[in-house]
Amino acid sequence: MTTEHRISRRGFLAWIAGVTMGWGAHSLAPELATNFVIQVLETLLRPGVPAPQTGPYLRHLFGDWKSYWLVPGLDHKDYLAKGKIHPDIFNPCIDIVPLWREAGLKLESTPLDHLPITEDSRPLVLIGGPNSNIFSRKWQGYQQNPQTKRYEYIPPRVERRWRFEYNFREPERAGPARYVDGEVHTSWQQAIKDEETNELFSPRTDGTERFLTQDWLMVNYVPNIWNERNETSILDCSDLHGQGIKAFSQLLREAPRLSQLDDMLKKRGIRPGDHFQALYRVYVDHDHDNKASNVTDFELYDVAPVRPR
């Protein structure tokens, strides 16, 4: 007697995810990791979504990687409890996978709970910045004080011009608002600090309902602190209030913007493959009828080299 086994599309994709990417049981949130991979696969299998021709620029700017680990920020407890990733994190991840695939890179298994220091640690793509990504916090030099619960800054192993000002607060002012999943979301105001001038780059709002009108994106291409040979790199996308990450995914799919970045790096004497930072001003608008926040444009503010201490 033959027993027929039936499997749903979701179950089939989950099996593919387990076989081809090894993502799941060992991670911080196995269900969350599996859901993420399933959603990525479903997006990649969706017809009519061609990848833009930016692969040569990505290899030129960020080195000729063969494979990488994509690590999304998971520190959003409300979403984590539901087995989901925050939309401001998840959607750019969906954009990035086909872009890197076009550039000839393979997405490999990534441990979401810890990254041991090993000789063969893959290049990392970190999405979310210190607000939501524990590995972004780690390399940028932030550690939480168990008594005060505040994040203390310890200079990392690299010299860079800009850093995330995690403890920047304006107590008398409410945090900037934006739409997330159709609902108004507010968060504490953060800033990016210029270590050379002490200038703070903070978000802007409309001044009435406090809706965000300008965010900042900090692109960090730095040595991988989890690779003991220092042979691989980290590409870290950090923003203040979720909109810079949207601009990051647009940046990677628009050849003219990547060309502009390349030109600016050359002017600053930064060679292809060298580590660097790039700071972008991001303009935001809100569709109040459909309760959605959108990036309308973004512009390159400046670039700076990154060097080991």
GROMACS .gro file of C-alpha atoms in nm:
model
  309
    1MET     CA    1   0.000   0.000   0.000
    2THR     CA    2   0.141   0.338  -0.100
    3THR     CA    3   0.098   0.636   0.128
    4GLU     CA    4   0.066   0.969  -0.051
    5HIS     CA    5   0.241   1.263   0.120
    6ARG     CA    6   0.110   1.607   0.047
    7ILE     CA    7   0.296   1.925   0.135
    8SER     CA    8   0.174   2.283   0.119
    9ARG     CA    9   0.355   2.554  -0.077
   10ARG     CA   10   0.463   2.705   0.255
   11GLY     CA   11   0.588   2.369   0.378
   12PHE     CA   12   0.775   2.309   0.054
   13LEU     CA   13   0.944   2.650   0.075
   14ALA     CA   14   1.032   2.583   0.437
   15TRP     CA   15   1.196   2.257   0.334
   16ILE     CA   16   1.392   2.436   0.061
   17ALA     CA   17   1.497   2.697   0.314
   18GLY     CA   18   1.625   2.430   0.552
   19VAL     CA   19   1.811   2.238   0.282
   20THR     CA   20   1.966   2.522   0.085
   21MET     CA   21   2.028   2.782   0.355
   22GLY     CA   22   2.050   2.587   0.676
   23TRP     CA   23   1.852   2.856   0.857
   24GLY     CA   24   1.633   2.762   1.149
   25ALA     CA   25   1.673   2.541   1.451
   26HIS     CA   26   1.992   2.688   1.594
   27SER     CA   27   1.888   3.051   1.575
   28LEU     CA   28   1.758   3.302   1.827
   29ALA     CA   29   1.404   3.264   1.698
   30PRO     CA   30   1.377   2.954   1.475
   31GLU     CA   31   1.021   3.027   1.368
   32LEU     CA   32   1.108   3.386   1.290
   33ALA     CA   33   1.414   3.287   1.087
   34THR     CA   34   1.217   3.027   0.892
   35ASN     CA   35   0.936   3.275   0.825
   36PHE     CA   36   1.192   3.526   0.699
   37VAL     CA   37   1.351   3.279   0.457
   38ILE     CA   38   1.010   3.164   0.336
   39GLN     CA   39   0.906   3.520   0.261
   40VAL     CA   40   1.236   3.585   0.084
   41LEU     CA   41   1.193   3.273  -0.130
   42GLU     CA   42   0.833   3.359  -0.210
   43THR     CA   43   0.945   3.702  -0.326
   44LEU     CA   44   1.226   3.563  -0.540
   45LEU     CA   45   0.992   3.309  -0.696
   46ARG     CA   46   0.736   3.576  -0.780
   47PRO     CA   47   0.737   3.629  -1.159
   48GLY     CA   48   0.799   3.964  -1.323
   49VAL     CA   49   1.042   4.113  -1.070
   50PRO     CA   50   1.367   4.158  -1.266
   51ALA     CA   51   1.680   4.256  -1.076
   52PRO     CA   52   1.841   4.584  -1.190
   53GLN     CA   53   2.185   4.578  -1.348
   54THR     CA   54   2.387   4.711  -1.057
   55GLY     CA   55   2.596   4.402  -0.988
   56PRO     CA   56   2.922   4.547  -1.134
   57TYR     CA   57   2.889   4.855  -0.912
   58LEU     CA   58   2.833   4.644  -0.601
   59ARG     CA   59   3.142   4.433  -0.671
   60HIS     CA   60   3.344   4.745  -0.750
   61LEU     CA   61   3.246   4.936  -0.435
   62PHE     CA   62   3.229   4.658  -0.180
   63GLY     CA   63   3.478   4.400  -0.303
   64ASP     CA   64   3.441   4.076  -0.494
   65TRP     CA   65   3.261   3.865  -0.233
   66LYS     CA   66   3.166   3.506  -0.308
   67SER     CA   67   2.906   3.464  -0.035
   68TYR     CA   68   2.770   3.656   0.262
   69TRP     CA   69   2.551   3.643   0.570
   70LEU     CA   70   2.247   3.872   0.578
   71VAL     CA   71   2.159   3.963   0.937
   72PRO     CA   72   1.834   4.157   0.991
   73GLY     CA   73   1.773   4.357   1.309
   74LEU     CA   74   1.540   4.163   1.540
   75ASP     CA   75   1.514   4.392   1.841
   76HIS     CA   76   1.148   4.484   1.792
   77LYS     CA   77   0.976   4.287   2.068
   78ASP     CA   78   0.620   4.337   1.944
   79TYR     CA   79   0.706   4.190   1.605
   80LEU     CA   80   0.935   3.923   1.748
   81ALA     CA   81   0.648   3.796   1.965
   82LYS     CA   82   0.443   3.748   1.648
   83GLY     CA   83   0.724   3.565   1.467
   84LYS     CA   84   0.774   3.857   1.230
   85ILE     CA   85   1.039   4.110   1.137
   86HIS     CA   86   0.964   4.482   1.149
   87PRO     CA   87   0.857   4.600   0.798
   88ASP     CA   88   1.123   4.873   0.794
   89ILE     CA   89   1.380   4.593   0.829
   90PHE     CA   90   1.218   4.314   0.632
   91ASN     CA   91   1.133   4.497   0.310
   92PRO     CA   92   1.490   4.618   0.240
   93CYS     CA   93   1.613   4.261   0.305
   94ILE     CA   94   1.375   4.142   0.036
   95ASP     CA   95   1.527   4.398  -0.203
   96ILE     CA   96   1.886   4.312  -0.120
   97VAL     CA   97   1.878   3.936  -0.180
   98PRO     CA   98   1.818   3.951  -0.559
   99LEU     CA   99   2.065   4.240  -0.593
  100TRP     CA  100   2.347   4.041  -0.438
  101ARG     CA  101   2.242   3.734  -0.636
  102GLU     CA  102   2.278   3.937  -0.955
  103ALA     CA  103   2.625   4.041  -0.841
  104GLY     CA  104   2.717   3.672  -0.816
  105LEU     CA  105   2.700   3.641  -0.437
  106LYS     CA  106   2.541   3.352  -0.253
  107LEU     CA  107   2.329   3.400   0.058
  108GLU     CA  108   2.452   3.144   0.310
  109SER     CA  109   2.333   3.019   0.647
  110THR     CA  110   2.367   3.280   0.921
  111PRO     CA  111   2.345   3.223   1.298
  112LEU     CA  112   2.101   3.484   1.426
  113ASP     CA  113   2.176   3.434   1.795
  114HIS     CA  114   2.553   3.474   1.793
  115LEU     CA  115   2.845   3.524   1.556
  116PRO     CA  116   3.153   3.338   1.675
  117ILE     CA  117   3.492   3.482   1.585
  118THR     CA  118   3.628   3.239   1.327
  119GLU     CA  119   3.884   3.228   1.049
  120ASP     CA  120   3.617   3.193   0.784
  121SER     CA  121   3.345   3.433   0.903
  122ARG     CA  122   3.162   3.547   0.592
  123PRO     CA  123   3.111   3.911   0.492
  124LEU     CA  124   2.809   4.048   0.677
  125VAL     CA  125   2.523   4.266   0.557
  126LEU     CA  126   2.365   4.416   0.870
  127ILE     CA  127   2.024   4.580   0.837
  128GLY     CA  128   1.868   4.800   1.104
  129GLY     CA  129   2.154   4.980   1.276
  130PRO     CA  130   2.213   4.995   1.652
  131ASN     CA  131   1.844   5.052   1.725
  132SER     CA  132   1.746   4.700   1.625
  133ASN     CA  133   2.056   4.501   1.529
  134ILE     CA  134   2.267   4.359   1.812
  135PHE     CA  135   2.565   4.305   1.582
  136SER     CA  136   2.549   4.662   1.455
  137ARG     CA  137   2.557   4.780   1.817
  138LYS     CA  138   2.851   4.550   1.888
  139TRP     CA  139   3.088   4.664   1.614
  140GLN     CA  140   2.990   5.030   1.663
  141GLY     CA  141   3.099   5.010   2.029
  142TYR     CA  142   2.774   5.013   2.227
  143GLN     CA  143   2.718   4.800   2.536
  144GLN     CA  144   2.416   4.816   2.762
  145ASN     CA  145   2.476   4.900   3.126
  146PRO     CA  146   2.275   4.640   3.326
  147GLN     CA  147   2.204   4.890   3.605
  148THR     CA  148   2.097   5.198   3.408
  149LYS     CA  149   1.978   5.011   3.094
  150ARG     CA  150   2.144   5.285   2.891
  151TYR     CA  151   2.390   5.209   2.615
  152GLU     CA  152   2.745   5.314   2.689
  153TYR     CA  153   2.988   5.395   2.411
  154ILE     CA  154   3.327   5.228   2.397
  155PRO     CA  155   3.531   5.333   2.089
  156PRO     CA  156   3.550   5.038   1.846
  157ARG     CA  157   3.855   4.901   1.672
  158VAL     CA  158   3.816   5.133   1.375
  159GLU     CA  159   3.849   5.508   1.330
  160ARG     CA  160   3.550   5.662   1.154
  161ARG     CA  161   3.405   6.008   1.115
  162TRP     CA  162   3.040   5.945   1.203
  163ARG     CA  163   2.886   5.739   1.477
  164PHE     CA  164   2.537   5.665   1.601
  165GLU     CA  165   2.451   5.883   1.902
  166TYR     CA  166   2.243   5.624   2.080
  167ASN     CA  167   2.168   5.822   2.395
  168PHE     CA  168   2.074   6.149   2.227
  169ARG     CA  169   1.743   6.268   2.370
  170GLU     CA  170   1.532   6.580   2.376
  171PRO     CA  171   1.305   6.498   2.673
  172GLU     CA  172   1.078   6.797   2.622
  173ARG     CA  173   0.995   6.692   2.267
  174ALA     CA  174   0.795   6.396   2.146
  175GLY     CA  175   0.971   6.156   1.910
  176PRO     CA  176   0.919   6.178   1.532
  177ALA     CA  177   0.612   5.998   1.398
  178ARG     CA  178   0.573   5.780   1.091
  179TYR     CA  179   0.337   5.510   0.966
  180VAL     CA  180   0.423   5.144   1.022
  181ASP     CA  181   0.173   4.880   0.909
  182GLY     CA  182  -0.095   5.149   0.877
  183GLU     CA  183  -0.052   5.283   1.228
  184VAL     CA  184   0.123   5.591   1.364
  185HIS     CA  185   0.449   5.495   1.528
  186THR     CA  186   0.668   5.726   1.738
  187SER     CA  187   1.019   5.663   1.866
  188TRP     CA  188   1.280   5.844   2.071
  189GLN     CA  189   1.475   6.097   1.872
  190GLN     CA  190   1.823   5.974   1.780
  191ALA     CA  191   2.114   6.144   1.606
  192ILE     CA  192   2.435   6.080   1.416
  193LYS     CA  193   2.743   6.252   1.554
  194ASP     CA  194   3.034   6.391   1.354
  195GLU     CA  195   3.345   6.299   1.554
  196GLU     CA  196   3.549   6.570   1.379
  197THR     CA  197   3.318   6.866   1.437
  198ASN     CA  198   3.084   6.735   1.715
  199GLU     CA  199   2.791   6.829   1.491
  200LEU     CA  200   2.472   6.630   1.546
  201PHE     CA  201   2.266   6.518   1.247
  202SER     CA  202   1.916   6.474   1.384
  203PRO     CA  203   1.583   6.409   1.211
  204ARG     CA  204   1.344   6.684   1.108
  205THR     CA  205   0.966   6.695   1.144
  206ASP     CA  206   0.679   6.896   1.004
  207GLY     CA  207   0.651   7.098   1.328
  208THR     CA  208   0.279   7.039   1.380
  209GLU     CA  209   0.185   6.674   1.414
  210ARG     CA  210   0.552   6.587   1.449
  211PHE     CA  211   0.559   6.367   1.140
  212LEU     CA  212   0.907   6.289   1.017
  213THR     CA  213   1.019   6.485   0.710
  214GLN     CA  214   1.393   6.405   0.710
  215ASP     CA  215   1.586   6.101   0.821
  216TRP     CA  216   1.956   6.016   0.790
  217LEU     CA  217   2.123   5.706   0.647
  218MET     CA  218   2.475   5.604   0.747
  219VAL     CA  219   2.632   5.340   0.522
  220ASN     CA  220   2.929   5.175   0.694
  221TYR     CA  221   3.169   4.951   0.502
  222VAL     CA  222   3.411   4.834   0.772
  223PRO     CA  223   3.640   4.541   0.866
  224ASN     CA  224   3.460   4.235   0.998
  225ILE     CA  225   3.541   4.211   1.370
  226TRP     CA  226   3.416   3.850   1.373
  227ASN     CA  227   3.682   3.740   1.124
  228GLU     CA  228   4.007   3.681   1.311
  229ARG     CA  229   4.211   3.718   0.991
  230ASN     CA  230   4.041   4.050   0.906
  231GLU     CA  231   3.988   3.916   0.557
  232THR     CA  232   3.619   3.997   0.522
  233SER     CA  233   3.406   4.307   0.570
  234ILE     CA  234   3.077   4.431   0.713
  235LEU     CA  235   2.830   4.638   0.513
  236ASP     CA  236   2.614   4.801   0.778
  237CYS     CA  237   2.303   5.008   0.708
  238SER     CA  238   2.215   5.238   1.000
  239ASP     CA  239   1.941   5.498   1.010
  240LEU     CA  240   1.753   5.691   1.275
  241HIS     CA  241   1.384   5.624   1.218
  242GLY     CA  242   1.337   5.347   0.965
  243GLN     CA  243   1.331   5.555   0.646
  244GLY     CA  244   1.703   5.558   0.575
  245ILE     CA  245   1.693   5.180   0.534
  246LYS     CA  246   1.437   5.226   0.256
  247ALA     CA  247   1.676   5.467   0.086
  248PHE     CA  248   1.956   5.209   0.124
  249SER     CA  249   1.767   4.949  -0.079
  250GLN     CA  250   1.698   5.214  -0.345
  251LEU     CA  251   2.066   5.310  -0.349
  252LEU     CA  252   2.171   4.953  -0.425
  253ARG     CA  253   1.936   4.927  -0.723
  254GLU     CA  254   2.008   5.263  -0.888
  255ALA     CA  255   2.327   5.271  -1.094
  256PRO     CA  256   2.344   5.655  -1.120
  257ARG     CA  257   2.346   5.687  -0.740
  258LEU     CA  258   2.614   5.419  -0.707
  259SER     CA  259   2.817   5.599  -0.971
  260GLN     CA  260   2.782   5.924  -0.774
  261LEU     CA  261   2.904   5.744  -0.461
  262ASP     CA  262   3.201   5.605  -0.653
  263ASP     CA  263   3.290   5.953  -0.783
  264MET     CA  264   3.274   6.102  -0.432
  265LEU     CA  265   3.497   5.825  -0.295
  266LYS     CA  266   3.754   5.895  -0.566
  267LYS     CA  267   3.754   6.266  -0.479
  268ARG     CA  268   3.831   6.176  -0.117
  269GLY     CA  269   4.113   5.943  -0.220
  270ILE     CA  270   3.925   5.626  -0.121
  271ARG     CA  271   4.004   5.340  -0.358
  272PRO     CA  272   3.761   5.064  -0.467
  273GLY     CA  273   3.741   4.799  -0.196
  274ASP     CA  274   3.873   5.034   0.076
  275HIS     CA  275   3.658   5.073   0.385
  276PHE     CA  276   3.450   5.388   0.411
  277GLN     CA  277   3.140   5.562   0.545
  278ALA     CA  278   2.877   5.746   0.344
  279LEU     CA  279   2.617   5.977   0.495
  280TYR     CA  280   2.287   6.043   0.318
  281ARG     CA  281   2.009   6.293   0.389
  282VAL     CA  282   1.672   6.122   0.336
  283TYR     CA  283   1.349   6.310   0.258
  284VAL     CA  284   1.022   6.161   0.379
  285ASP     CA  285   0.656   6.222   0.298
  286HIS     CA  286   0.339   6.067   0.436
  287ASP     CA  287   0.024   5.945   0.264
  288HIS     CA  288  -0.224   6.011   0.544
  289ASP     CA  289  -0.517   5.869   0.348
  290ASN     CA  290  -0.347   5.532   0.305
  291LYS     CA  291  -0.146   5.565   0.626
  292ALA     CA  292   0.193   5.506   0.469
  293SER     CA  293   0.532   5.677   0.498
  294ASN     CA  294   0.749   5.699   0.189
  295VAL     CA  295   1.097   5.813   0.090
  296THR     CA  296   1.060   6.083  -0.175
  297ASP     CA  297   1.431   6.143  -0.238
  298PHE     CA  298   1.774   6.118  -0.078
  299GLU     CA  299   2.108   6.284  -0.137
  300LEU     CA  300   2.470   6.206  -0.060
  301TYR     CA  301   2.603   6.440   0.209
  302ASP     CA  302   2.966   6.324   0.224
  303VAL     CA  303   3.197   6.023   0.252
  304ALA     CA  304   3.492   5.948   0.479
  305PRO     CA  305   3.758   5.673   0.508
  306VAL     CA  306   3.751   5.406   0.778
  307ARG     CA  307   4.086   5.294   0.921
  308PRO     CA  308   4.194   5.044   1.191
  309ARG     CA  309   4.298   5.198   1.522
   0.00000   0.00000   0.00000
